[in-house]
mmCIF file of N, CA and C in Angstrom:
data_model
loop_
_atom_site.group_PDB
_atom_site.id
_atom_site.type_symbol
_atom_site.label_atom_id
_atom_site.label_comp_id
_atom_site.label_asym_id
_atom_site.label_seq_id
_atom_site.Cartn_x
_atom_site.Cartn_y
_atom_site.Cartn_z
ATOM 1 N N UNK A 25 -12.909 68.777 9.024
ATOM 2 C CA UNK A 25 -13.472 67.450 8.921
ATOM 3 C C UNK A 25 -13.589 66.869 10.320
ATOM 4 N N UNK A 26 -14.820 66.018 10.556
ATOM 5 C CA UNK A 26 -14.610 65.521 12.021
ATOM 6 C C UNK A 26 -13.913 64.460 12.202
ATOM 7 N N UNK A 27 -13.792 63.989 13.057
ATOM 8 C CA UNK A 27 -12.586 62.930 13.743
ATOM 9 C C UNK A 27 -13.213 61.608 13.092
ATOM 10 N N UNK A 28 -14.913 61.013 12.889
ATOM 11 C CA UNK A 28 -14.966 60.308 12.552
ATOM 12 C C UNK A 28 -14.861 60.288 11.051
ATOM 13 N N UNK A 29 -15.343 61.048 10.271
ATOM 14 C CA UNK A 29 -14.976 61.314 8.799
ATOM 15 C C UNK A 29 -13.698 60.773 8.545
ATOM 16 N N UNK A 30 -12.731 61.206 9.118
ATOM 17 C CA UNK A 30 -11.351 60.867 9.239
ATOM 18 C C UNK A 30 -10.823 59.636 8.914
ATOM 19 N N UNK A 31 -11.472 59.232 10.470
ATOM 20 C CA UNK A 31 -11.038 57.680 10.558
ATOM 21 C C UNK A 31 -11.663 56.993 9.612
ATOM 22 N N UNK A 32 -13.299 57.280 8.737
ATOM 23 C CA UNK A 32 -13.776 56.322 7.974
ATOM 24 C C UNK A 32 -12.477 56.700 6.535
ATOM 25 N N UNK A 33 -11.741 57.672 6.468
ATOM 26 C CA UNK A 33 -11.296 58.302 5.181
ATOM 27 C C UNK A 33 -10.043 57.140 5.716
ATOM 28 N N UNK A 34 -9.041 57.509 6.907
ATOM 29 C CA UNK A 34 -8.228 56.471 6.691
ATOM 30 C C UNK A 34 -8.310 54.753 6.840
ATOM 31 N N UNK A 35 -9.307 54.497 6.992
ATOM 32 C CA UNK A 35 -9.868 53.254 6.789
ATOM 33 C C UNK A 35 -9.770 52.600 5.636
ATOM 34 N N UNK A 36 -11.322 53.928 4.432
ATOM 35 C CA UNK A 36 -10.863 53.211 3.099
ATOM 36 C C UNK A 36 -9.863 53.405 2.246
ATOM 37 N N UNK A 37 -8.935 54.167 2.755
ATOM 38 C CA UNK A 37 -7.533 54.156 2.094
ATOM 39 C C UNK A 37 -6.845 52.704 2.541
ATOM 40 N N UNK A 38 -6.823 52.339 3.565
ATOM 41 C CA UNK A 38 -6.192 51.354 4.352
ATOM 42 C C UNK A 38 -6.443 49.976 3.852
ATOM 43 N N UNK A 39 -7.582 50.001 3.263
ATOM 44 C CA UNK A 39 -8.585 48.513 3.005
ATOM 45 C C UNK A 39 -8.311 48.651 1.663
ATOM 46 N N UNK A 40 -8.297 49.420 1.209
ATOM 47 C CA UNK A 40 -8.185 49.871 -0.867
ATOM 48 C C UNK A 40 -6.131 49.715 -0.880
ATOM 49 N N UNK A 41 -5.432 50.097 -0.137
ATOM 50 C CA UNK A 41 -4.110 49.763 -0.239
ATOM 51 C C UNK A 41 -4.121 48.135 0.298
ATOM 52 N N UNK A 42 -4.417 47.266 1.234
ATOM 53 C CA UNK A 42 -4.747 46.307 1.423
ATOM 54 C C UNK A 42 -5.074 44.960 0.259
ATOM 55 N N UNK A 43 -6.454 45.907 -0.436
ATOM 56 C CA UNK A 43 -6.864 44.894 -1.266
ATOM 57 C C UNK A 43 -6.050 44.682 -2.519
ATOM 58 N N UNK A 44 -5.886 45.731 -2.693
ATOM 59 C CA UNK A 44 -4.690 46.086 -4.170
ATOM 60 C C UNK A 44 -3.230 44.970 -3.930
ATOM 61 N N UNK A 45 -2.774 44.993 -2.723
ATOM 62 C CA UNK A 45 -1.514 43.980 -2.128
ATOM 63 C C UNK A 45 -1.951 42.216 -1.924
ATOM 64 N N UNK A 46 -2.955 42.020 -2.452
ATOM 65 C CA UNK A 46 -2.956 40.677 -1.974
ATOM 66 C C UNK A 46 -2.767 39.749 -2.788
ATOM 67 N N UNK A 47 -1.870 38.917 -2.097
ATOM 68 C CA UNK A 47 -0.984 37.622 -2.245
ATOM 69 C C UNK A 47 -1.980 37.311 -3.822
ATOM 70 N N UNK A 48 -1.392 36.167 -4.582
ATOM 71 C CA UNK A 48 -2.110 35.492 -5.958
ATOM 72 C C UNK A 48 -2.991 34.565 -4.726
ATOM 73 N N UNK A 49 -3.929 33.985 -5.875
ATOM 74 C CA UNK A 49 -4.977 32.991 -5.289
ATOM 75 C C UNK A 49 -4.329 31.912 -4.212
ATOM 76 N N UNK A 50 -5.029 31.664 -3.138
ATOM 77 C CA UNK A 50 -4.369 30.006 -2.260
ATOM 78 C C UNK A 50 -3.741 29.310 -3.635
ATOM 79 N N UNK A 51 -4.538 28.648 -4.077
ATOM 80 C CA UNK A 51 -4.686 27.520 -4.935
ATOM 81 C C UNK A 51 -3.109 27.725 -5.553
ATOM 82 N N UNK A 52 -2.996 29.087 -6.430
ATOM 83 C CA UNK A 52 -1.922 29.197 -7.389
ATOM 84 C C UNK A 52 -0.282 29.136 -5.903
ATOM 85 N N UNK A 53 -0.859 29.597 -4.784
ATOM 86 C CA UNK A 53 0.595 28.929 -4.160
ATOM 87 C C UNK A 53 0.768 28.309 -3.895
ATOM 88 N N UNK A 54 -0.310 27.222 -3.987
ATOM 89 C CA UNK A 54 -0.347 25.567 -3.134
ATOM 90 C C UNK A 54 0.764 24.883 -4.164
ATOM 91 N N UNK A 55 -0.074 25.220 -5.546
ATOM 92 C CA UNK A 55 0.613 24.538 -6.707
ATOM 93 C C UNK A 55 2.471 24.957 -6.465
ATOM 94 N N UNK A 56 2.622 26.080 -5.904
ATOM 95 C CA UNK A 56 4.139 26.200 -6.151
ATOM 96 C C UNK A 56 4.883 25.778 -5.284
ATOM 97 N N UNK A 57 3.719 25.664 -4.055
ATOM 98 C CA UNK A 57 4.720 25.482 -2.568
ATOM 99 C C UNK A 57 5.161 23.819 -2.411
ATOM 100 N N UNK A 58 3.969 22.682 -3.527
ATOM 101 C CA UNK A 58 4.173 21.281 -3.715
ATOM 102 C C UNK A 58 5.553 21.097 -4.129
ATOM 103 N N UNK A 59 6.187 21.182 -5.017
ATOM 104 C CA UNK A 59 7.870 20.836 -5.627
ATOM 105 C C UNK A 59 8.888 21.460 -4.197
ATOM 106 N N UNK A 60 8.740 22.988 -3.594
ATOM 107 C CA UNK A 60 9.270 22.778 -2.496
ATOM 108 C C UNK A 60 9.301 22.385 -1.035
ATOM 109 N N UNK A 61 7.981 21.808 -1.098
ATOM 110 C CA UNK A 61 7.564 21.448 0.160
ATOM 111 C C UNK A 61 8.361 19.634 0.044
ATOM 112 N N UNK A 62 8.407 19.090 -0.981
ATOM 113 C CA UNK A 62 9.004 17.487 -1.554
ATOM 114 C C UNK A 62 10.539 17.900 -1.257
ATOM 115 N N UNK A 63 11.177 19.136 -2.075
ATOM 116 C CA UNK A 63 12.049 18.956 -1.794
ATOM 117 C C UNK A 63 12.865 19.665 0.029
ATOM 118 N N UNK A 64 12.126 20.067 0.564
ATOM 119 C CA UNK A 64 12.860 19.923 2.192
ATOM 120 C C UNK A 64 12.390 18.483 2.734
ATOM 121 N N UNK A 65 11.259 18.397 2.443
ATOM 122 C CA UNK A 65 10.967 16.481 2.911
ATOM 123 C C UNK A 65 11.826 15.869 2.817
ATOM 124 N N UNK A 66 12.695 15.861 1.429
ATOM 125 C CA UNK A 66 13.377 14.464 0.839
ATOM 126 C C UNK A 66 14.692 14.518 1.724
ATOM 127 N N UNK A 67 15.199 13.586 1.933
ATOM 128 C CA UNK A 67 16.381 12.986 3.015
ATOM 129 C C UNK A 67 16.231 12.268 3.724
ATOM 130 N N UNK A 68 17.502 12.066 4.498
ATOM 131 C CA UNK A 68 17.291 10.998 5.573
ATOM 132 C C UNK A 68 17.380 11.659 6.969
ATOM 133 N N UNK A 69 16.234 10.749 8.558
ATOM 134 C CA UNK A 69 16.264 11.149 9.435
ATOM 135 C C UNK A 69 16.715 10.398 9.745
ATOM 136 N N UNK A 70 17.117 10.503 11.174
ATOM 137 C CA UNK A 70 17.474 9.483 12.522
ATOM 138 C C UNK A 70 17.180 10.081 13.962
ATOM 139 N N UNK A 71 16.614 9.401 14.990
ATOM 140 C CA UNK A 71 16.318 10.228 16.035
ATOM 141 C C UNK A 71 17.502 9.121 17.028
ATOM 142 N N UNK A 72 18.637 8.907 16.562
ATOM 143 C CA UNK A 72 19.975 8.657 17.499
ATOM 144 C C UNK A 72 20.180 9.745 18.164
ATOM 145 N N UNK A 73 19.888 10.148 18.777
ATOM 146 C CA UNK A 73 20.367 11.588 19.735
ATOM 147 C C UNK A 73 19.272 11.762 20.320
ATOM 148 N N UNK A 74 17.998 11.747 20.201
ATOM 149 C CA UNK A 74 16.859 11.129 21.070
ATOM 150 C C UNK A 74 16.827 10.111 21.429
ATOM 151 N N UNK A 75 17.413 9.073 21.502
ATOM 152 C CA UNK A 75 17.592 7.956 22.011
ATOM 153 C C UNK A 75 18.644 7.820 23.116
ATOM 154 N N UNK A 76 19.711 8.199 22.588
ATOM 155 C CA UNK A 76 20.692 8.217 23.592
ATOM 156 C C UNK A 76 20.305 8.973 24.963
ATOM 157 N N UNK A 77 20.392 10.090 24.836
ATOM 158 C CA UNK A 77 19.788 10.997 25.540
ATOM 159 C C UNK A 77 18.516 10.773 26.591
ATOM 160 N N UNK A 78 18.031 10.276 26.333
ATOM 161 C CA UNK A 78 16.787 9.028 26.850
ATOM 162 C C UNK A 78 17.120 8.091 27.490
ATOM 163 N N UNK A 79 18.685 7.209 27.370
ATOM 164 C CA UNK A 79 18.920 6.529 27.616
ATOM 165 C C UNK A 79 19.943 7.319 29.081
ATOM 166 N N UNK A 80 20.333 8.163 28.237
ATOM 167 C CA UNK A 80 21.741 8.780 29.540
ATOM 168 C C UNK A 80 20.635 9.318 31.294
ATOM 169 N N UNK A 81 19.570 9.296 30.637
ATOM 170 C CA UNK A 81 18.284 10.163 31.903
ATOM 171 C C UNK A 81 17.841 8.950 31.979
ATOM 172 N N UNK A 82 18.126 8.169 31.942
ATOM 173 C CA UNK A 82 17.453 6.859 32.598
ATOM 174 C C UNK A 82 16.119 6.387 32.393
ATOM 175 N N UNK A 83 15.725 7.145 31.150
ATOM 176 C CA UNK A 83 13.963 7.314 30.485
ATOM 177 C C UNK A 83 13.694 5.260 31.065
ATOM 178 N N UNK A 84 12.380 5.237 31.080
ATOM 179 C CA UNK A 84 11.679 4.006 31.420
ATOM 180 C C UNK A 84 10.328 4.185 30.517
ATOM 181 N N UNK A 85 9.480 3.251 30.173
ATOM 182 C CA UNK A 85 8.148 3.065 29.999
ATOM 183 C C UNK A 85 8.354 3.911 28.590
ATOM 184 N N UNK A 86 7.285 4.608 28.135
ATOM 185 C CA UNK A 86 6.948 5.502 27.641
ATOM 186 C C UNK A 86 7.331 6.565 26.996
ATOM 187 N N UNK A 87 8.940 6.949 27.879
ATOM 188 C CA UNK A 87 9.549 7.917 27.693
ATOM 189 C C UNK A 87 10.836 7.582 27.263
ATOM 190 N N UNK A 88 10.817 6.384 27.409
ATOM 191 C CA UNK A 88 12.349 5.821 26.257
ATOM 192 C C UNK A 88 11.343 5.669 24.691
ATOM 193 N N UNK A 89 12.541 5.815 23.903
ATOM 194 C CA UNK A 89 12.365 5.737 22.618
ATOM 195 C C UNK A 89 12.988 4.946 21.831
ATOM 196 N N UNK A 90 12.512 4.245 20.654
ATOM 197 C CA UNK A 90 13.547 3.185 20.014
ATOM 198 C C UNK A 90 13.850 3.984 18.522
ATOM 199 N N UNK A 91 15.119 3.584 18.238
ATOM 200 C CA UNK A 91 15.693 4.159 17.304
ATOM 201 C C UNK A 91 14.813 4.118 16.030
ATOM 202 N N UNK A 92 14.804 5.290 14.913
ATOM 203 C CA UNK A 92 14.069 5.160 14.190
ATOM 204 C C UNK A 92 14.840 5.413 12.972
ATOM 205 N N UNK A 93 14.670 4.928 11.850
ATOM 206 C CA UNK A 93 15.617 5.692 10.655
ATOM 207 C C UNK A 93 14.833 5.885 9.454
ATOM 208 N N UNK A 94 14.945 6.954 9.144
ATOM 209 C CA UNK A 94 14.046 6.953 7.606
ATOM 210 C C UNK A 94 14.488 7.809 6.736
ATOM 211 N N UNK A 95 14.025 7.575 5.195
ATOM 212 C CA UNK A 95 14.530 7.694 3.806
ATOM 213 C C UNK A 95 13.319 8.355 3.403
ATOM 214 N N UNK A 96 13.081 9.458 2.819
ATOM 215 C CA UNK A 96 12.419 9.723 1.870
ATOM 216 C C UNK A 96 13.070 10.528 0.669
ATOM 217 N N UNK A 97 12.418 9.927 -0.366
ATOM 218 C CA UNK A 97 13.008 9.540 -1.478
ATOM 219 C C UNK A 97 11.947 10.376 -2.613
ATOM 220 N N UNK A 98 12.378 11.397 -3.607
ATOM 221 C CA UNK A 98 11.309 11.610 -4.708
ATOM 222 C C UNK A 98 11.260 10.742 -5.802
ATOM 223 N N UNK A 99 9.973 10.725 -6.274
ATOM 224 C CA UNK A 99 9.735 9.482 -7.097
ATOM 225 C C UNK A 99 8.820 9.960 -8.371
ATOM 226 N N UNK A 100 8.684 9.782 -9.757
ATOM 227 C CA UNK A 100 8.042 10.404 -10.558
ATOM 228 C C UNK A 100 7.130 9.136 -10.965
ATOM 229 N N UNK A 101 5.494 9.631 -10.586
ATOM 230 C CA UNK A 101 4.258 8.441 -10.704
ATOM 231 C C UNK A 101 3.714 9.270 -11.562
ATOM 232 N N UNK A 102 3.935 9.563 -13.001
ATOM 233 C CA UNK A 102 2.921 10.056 -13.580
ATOM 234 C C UNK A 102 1.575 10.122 -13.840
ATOM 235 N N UNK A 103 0.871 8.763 -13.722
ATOM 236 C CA UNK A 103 -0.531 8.534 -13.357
ATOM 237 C C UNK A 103 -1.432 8.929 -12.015
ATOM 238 N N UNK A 104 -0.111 9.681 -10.975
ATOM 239 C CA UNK A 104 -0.667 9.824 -9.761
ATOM 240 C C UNK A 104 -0.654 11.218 -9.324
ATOM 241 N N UNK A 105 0.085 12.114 -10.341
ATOM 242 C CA UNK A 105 0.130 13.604 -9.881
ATOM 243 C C UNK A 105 1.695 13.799 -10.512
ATOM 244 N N UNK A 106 2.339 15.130 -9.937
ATOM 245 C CA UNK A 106 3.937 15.703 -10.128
ATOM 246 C C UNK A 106 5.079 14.888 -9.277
ATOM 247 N N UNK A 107 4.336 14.977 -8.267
ATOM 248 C CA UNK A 107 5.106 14.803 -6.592
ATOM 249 C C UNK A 107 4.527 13.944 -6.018
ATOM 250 N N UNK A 108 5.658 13.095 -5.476
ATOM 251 C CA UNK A 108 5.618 11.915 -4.861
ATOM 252 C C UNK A 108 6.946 11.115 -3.929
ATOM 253 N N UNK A 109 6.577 10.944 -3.102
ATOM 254 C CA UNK A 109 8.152 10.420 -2.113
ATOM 255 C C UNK A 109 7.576 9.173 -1.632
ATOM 256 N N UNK A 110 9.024 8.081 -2.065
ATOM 257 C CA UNK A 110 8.733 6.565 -1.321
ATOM 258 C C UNK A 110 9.318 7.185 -0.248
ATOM 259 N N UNK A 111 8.899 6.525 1.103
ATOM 260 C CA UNK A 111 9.278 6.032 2.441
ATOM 261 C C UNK A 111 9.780 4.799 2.525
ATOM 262 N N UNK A 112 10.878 4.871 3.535
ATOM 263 C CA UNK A 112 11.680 3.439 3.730
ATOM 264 C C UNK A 112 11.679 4.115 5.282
ATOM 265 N N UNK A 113 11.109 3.367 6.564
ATOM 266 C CA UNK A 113 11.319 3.632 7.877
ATOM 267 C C UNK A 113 11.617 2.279 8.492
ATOM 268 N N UNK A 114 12.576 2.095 9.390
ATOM 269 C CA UNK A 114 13.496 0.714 10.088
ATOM 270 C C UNK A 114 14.051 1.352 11.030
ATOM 271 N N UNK A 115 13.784 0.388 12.144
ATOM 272 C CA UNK A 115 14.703 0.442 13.373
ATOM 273 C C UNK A 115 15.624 -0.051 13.616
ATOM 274 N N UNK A 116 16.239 0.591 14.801
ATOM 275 C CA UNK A 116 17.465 0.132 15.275
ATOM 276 C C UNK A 116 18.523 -0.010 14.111
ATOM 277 N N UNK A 117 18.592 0.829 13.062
ATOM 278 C CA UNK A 117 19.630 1.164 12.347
ATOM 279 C C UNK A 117 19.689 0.057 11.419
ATOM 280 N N UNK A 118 18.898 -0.887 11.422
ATOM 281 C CA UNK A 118 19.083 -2.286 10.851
ATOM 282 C C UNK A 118 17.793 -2.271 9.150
ATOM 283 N N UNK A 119 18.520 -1.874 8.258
ATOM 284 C CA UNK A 119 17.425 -2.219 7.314
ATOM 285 C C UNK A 119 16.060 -3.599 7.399
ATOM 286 N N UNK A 120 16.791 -4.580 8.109
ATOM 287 C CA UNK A 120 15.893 -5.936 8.247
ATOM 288 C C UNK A 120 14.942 -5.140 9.256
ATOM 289 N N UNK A 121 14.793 -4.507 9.708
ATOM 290 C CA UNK A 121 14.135 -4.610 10.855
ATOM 291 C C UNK A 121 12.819 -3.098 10.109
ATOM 292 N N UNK A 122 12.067 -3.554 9.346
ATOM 293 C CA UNK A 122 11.013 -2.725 8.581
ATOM 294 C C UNK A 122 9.990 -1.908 9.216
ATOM 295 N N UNK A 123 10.220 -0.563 9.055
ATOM 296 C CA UNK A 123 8.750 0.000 10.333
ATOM 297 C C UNK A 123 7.913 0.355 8.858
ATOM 298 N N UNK A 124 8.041 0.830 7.922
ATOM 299 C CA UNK A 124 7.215 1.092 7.399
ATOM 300 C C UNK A 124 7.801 1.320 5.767
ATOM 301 N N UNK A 125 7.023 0.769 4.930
ATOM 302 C CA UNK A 125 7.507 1.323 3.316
ATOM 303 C C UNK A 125 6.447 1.813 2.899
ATOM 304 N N UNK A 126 6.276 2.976 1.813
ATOM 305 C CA UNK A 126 5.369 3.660 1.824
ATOM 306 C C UNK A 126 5.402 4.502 0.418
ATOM 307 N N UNK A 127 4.393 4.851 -0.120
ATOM 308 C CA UNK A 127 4.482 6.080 -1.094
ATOM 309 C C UNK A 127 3.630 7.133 -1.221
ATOM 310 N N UNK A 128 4.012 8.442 -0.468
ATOM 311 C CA UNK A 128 3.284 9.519 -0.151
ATOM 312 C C UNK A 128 3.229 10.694 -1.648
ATOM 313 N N UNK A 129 2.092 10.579 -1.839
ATOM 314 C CA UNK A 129 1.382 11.596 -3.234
ATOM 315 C C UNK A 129 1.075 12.927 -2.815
ATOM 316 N N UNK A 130 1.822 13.928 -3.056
ATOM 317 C CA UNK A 130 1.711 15.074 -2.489
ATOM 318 C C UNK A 130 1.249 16.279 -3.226
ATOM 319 N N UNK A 131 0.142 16.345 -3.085
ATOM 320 C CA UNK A 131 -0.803 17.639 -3.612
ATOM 321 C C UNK A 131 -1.159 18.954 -3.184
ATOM 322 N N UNK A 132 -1.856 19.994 -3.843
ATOM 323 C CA UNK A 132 -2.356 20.721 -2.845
ATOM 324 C C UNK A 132 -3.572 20.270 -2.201
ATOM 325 N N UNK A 133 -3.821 20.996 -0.775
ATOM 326 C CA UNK A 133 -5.573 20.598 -0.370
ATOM 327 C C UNK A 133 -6.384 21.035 -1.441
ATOM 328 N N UNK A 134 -7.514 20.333 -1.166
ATOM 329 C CA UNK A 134 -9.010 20.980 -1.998
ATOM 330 C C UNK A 134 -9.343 21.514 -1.055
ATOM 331 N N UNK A 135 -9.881 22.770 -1.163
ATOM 332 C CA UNK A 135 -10.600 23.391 0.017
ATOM 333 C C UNK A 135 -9.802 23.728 1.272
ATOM 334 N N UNK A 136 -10.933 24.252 2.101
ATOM 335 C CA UNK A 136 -10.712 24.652 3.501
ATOM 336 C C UNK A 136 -10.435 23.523 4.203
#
């Protein structure tokens, strides 16, 4: 057999083992990856250790940062989909002090 015969022979072995292995549809993992993609979201942040740290380097302007704290929370909106997380974001550690409340609806994309 010649060398190119070959290579076209291990090719369509290569592309036919290939096609036979592929993953289920996007769509059907979007749907599965939504419940765990909510649940690593959900918790609480704080960027206290970016702040400090900022503060110990003597950050100025731009490059200092103000404390941030946030909650996300799962929430069941049946009229709005499965998955859903309120946001609660406040600075400076102080609930009074409100950066943002929020309720993020989390789907798969449509499309590309």
């Amino acid at each position: 057999m010649k060398r190119s015969g070959l290579l076209w022979m291990i090719l369509l072995v290569a592309s036919t083992a290939m096609a036979s292995a592929q993953p289920a549809a996007p769509d059907q993992q979007d749907h599965k990856a939504v419940p765990v993609f909510v649940d690593w979201l959900s918790g609480r942040y704080d960027n206290e250790l970016q702040t400090f740290w900022a503060a110990q380097a003597d950050a100025r302007g731009s490059a200092r940062y103000r404390r941030l704290h946030a909650i996300y929370r799962p929430v069941s909106i049946p009229e709005s989909g499965d998955h859903a997380l309120i946001v609660e974001q406040y600075w400076d550690n102080d609930r009074s002090e409100v950066h943002r409340h929020a309720v993020y609806l989390v789907s798969p994309a449509d499309g590309e």
